[in-house]
Each structure stands twice: as structure tokens, then as C-alpha cells.
Amino acid sequence: MRRMLLVVAVALALSAGTALGQPTRSQVIARYAEVVLATYTDALAGAQALRTAIDDFVAQPSADGLTAARAAWLAARPAYLQSEMARFYDGPIDNADTGPEPFINAWPLDEAYIDYVAAAGGVCGGDCNSSGAVTIEELILAVGIALGTTPVSTCGAIDTDSDGQASIAELVAAVGHALDGCPATRLDTGIINDPVRYPTIDADLLMALNEAESETTISSGYHAIEFLLWGQDHSATGPGDRPYTDYVTGGTGTAANPERRGQYLRAAAALLVAHLSAVRDAWLPGVAGNYRAQFLALNPNEALRRMLTGIGTLSGGELTGERMAVAYETKDQEDEHSCFSDNTHADHVYDELGIENAFLGRYGATDGPGIDDLVQQVNPTLATQARAAMTAARARIDAIPTPFDQAILGPDSSPGRMAIAAAIDALNHQTDLLAQCAEALGISISTTP
């Protein structure tokens, strides 16, 4: 009798498409929901820490406070980027009607829509401290840079062509600015500098104005905050360098409307927390009717279709296409993802890590059944190839030199462009294999947004 029962149990397991010890589709789907929840929970914690750092900075602006707020922004990004594998299938993050993704991570961003920008042709070479004038001391410093006795990092403003040195022409221009004054270097544009049209800056205003005129008129989210913390990036060797004094009130600051700038920054940070809270809550367990409950109740094939669509589209159209290939083709800094902080390389790394997490069923130090286990049951060779492709893609991304805005420049034979091209090839291969994995599981997906 015991032998017969064992035979029946084995037969039942095989009839369900599994062998003993192998995960079922339902188990893989449940693990995916756990991974998504853990990722959004960490993304929310990062946003909350960012809001606290910003509130502290705006309350008492200082160089240390700005550094802390920038560090909080950078620390908040990895978890959110890993969560992007849960996009592209009309889930809580980017549902066409209710998804807050356009308010969270929209880009590229028209800086002039938010705050002041540099005037075209208004570079004041030699103005090392951005005071609007060139002093004798700054000219002496510039001469030292030209002679090679002083590093260019002590006065990036003299290196107007970003070639890492001070030329005779740049010295002559600096002398001219010392004698005749600096040209207009700034256009006081944007929501912050328009108190007549926008008398109150709060979360409602940022929501109403987001993408109100075009897809680049972005008023909220990570990249709006990034711009307000770093400012425009005019450096070949580092990120933007907005001074903390842009937030100093009382008439001693370096930019107009410092109070409104602080209000904007605080409102954007609070809005980011609110939106990520809503997305996290949609994946909480034990909540009747929320997205997680509906997702786990789906036909397993439909749930797997959404999972594979998310990672396939992030791998293909988004990461390979929008975030790498476009910048590679245009060589335009405006087409890189985090162009103010020079954090674009990290964006690529953590997007790829999120793809791996969803496919392998892991997050941080935790591990569980993944999509690869299901593929292993029907096509072991393909499962091995897909895992290897992910390892290779991450290695190729890791090998891209930083900052990304410099790696995209130069001839195609330059080390940076060769590394980016290799990463694009590796990601394309990964995307093809993800589509094959879906097909092996009897599922059809698209890998373009």
C-alpha cells in the first residue's frame, strides 16, 4: 500500500509539470511578489531618509547639509532602480490611469522648466568661486594651472573647453572678464523664478505641472530633486556643482528666490515618499483586493507573462535602448539618465541587478525559486545560457568607464564607446534569451515599452 501511495504522489507531481523538489509556477510567482515588496520597501526607506536629509538642509543650509542630502539621494537610488523590473505590465507603478511612475522617475528633464540655467555663451572663464567677477587672485591661480604647478580642480571655471588644462586663450579670456566684467551667466527661468504665475509651490503644483507642456517638462521625482541638489553639470571630470548658498535666505545667497527653491525641494521629496508608499502598499501581503492579492490570484501563465514582460522590456527597450543606445548615438549628455549627479553608471548596474533578481528569485541575501528554475525544468540548456548571459551583461556594464557622459564621447574606437557598445551587445543577447525563456514556458512577451 505504501509503495502504491508513493507512486501516486510521484504521478501527481509529474502531471502538474514538476518533479519532486522542483518549484511550481505558483511558488515562483509568490516569491516574485516577495522580491517586489522587499525592493519597494527599501526604495521607500531610501526616499524617507532623503526627505529627512533635505528637510534638515533646507532648514539650515550648509555645505555639509548639501553633501548629506546628495549622499541620501545616491543611497536611495539602488533599491528603486532594482524595482524597475516590476514595470511595463500595467502594474501599480505604471498603470496607465493610476500609476505614479511619471511623477517618480521621468527623464530627460528640461532644467529651465524648474530653475535657473546657464546662459548660452555666458561662461565667465576664470570666475573660480562663481561670484560673477574675476579677481587678481583668481588670475594668479589660473596662471598656475596653465604652468602646471596648480591642479585644474582648484578652478574648473578657467577650463572652459573641459580639456583638463588652461590654455593661453582661456587666460586671455579670463583677463578680459577681470577688466570688463563677466557676461550674463544665468537665466532666471522656471517655476522657482516665476512667483507671479506660481505663487505657491507645493505638492499639488508639482503634480499639476509634471509633463504639462511636453515629456521633458518634468517637475517632480528623483531627477527634479537631483537637479535641485547638483545643478547643471558643466564639468568633464565630475557632476554638477550647485552651491549650497543657492538656498541661503536673507539676501546673502547666490541665486534668486532661495525660499521658493527650498519649498520646491521639500515638496518634491515629500511627494516622492507619498508615491513610493502607495506603490509599496499595493504589494503588501494580507490586504484584500490590493494588487498583490489580485496578482497571486491570476492564472499562473498570466502572472508569468507580466513578470517576463517586466524584465524583458527593462532589459531590451528601456536599458539597452533608451538608457544606453540613445546616448551612445547622440553623444548628448542630456540623453543620459542621471546627468546632474553623474550617477548614470550606477543606474545601469542596478537596473541589471533588478532583472537578475526577478529572474533568479533573489533579493539581497535572500534567495528562493525563480523563473530560471521553471526554465530549467523544460530546457536546462536555455536556463544555463540565460544565467550566463546575465553574468556577462553585468560584467560588460561594470566595465564602462565613468562618468558615462564622457564615455559616450570620442570616436567609436575610444575605450568608453567600445565598452558601451559591448554592454549593448550583451544586453541584446540577454533580451533575446529572456524572450526564448518565455517561449519555452509557453508565454509570448514583448520587450519594447
Coordinates of C-alpha atoms in Angstrom, one line a residue, residues 38 87 234 373 392 438:
A38 CA 11.2 43.9 -0.4
R87 CA 7.4 48.0 -14.7
H234 CA 29.3 71.5 -16.9
D373 CA 14.0 27.1 -12.1
A392 CA 28.1 38.6 -18.9
A438 CA 9.2 32.9 -22.1

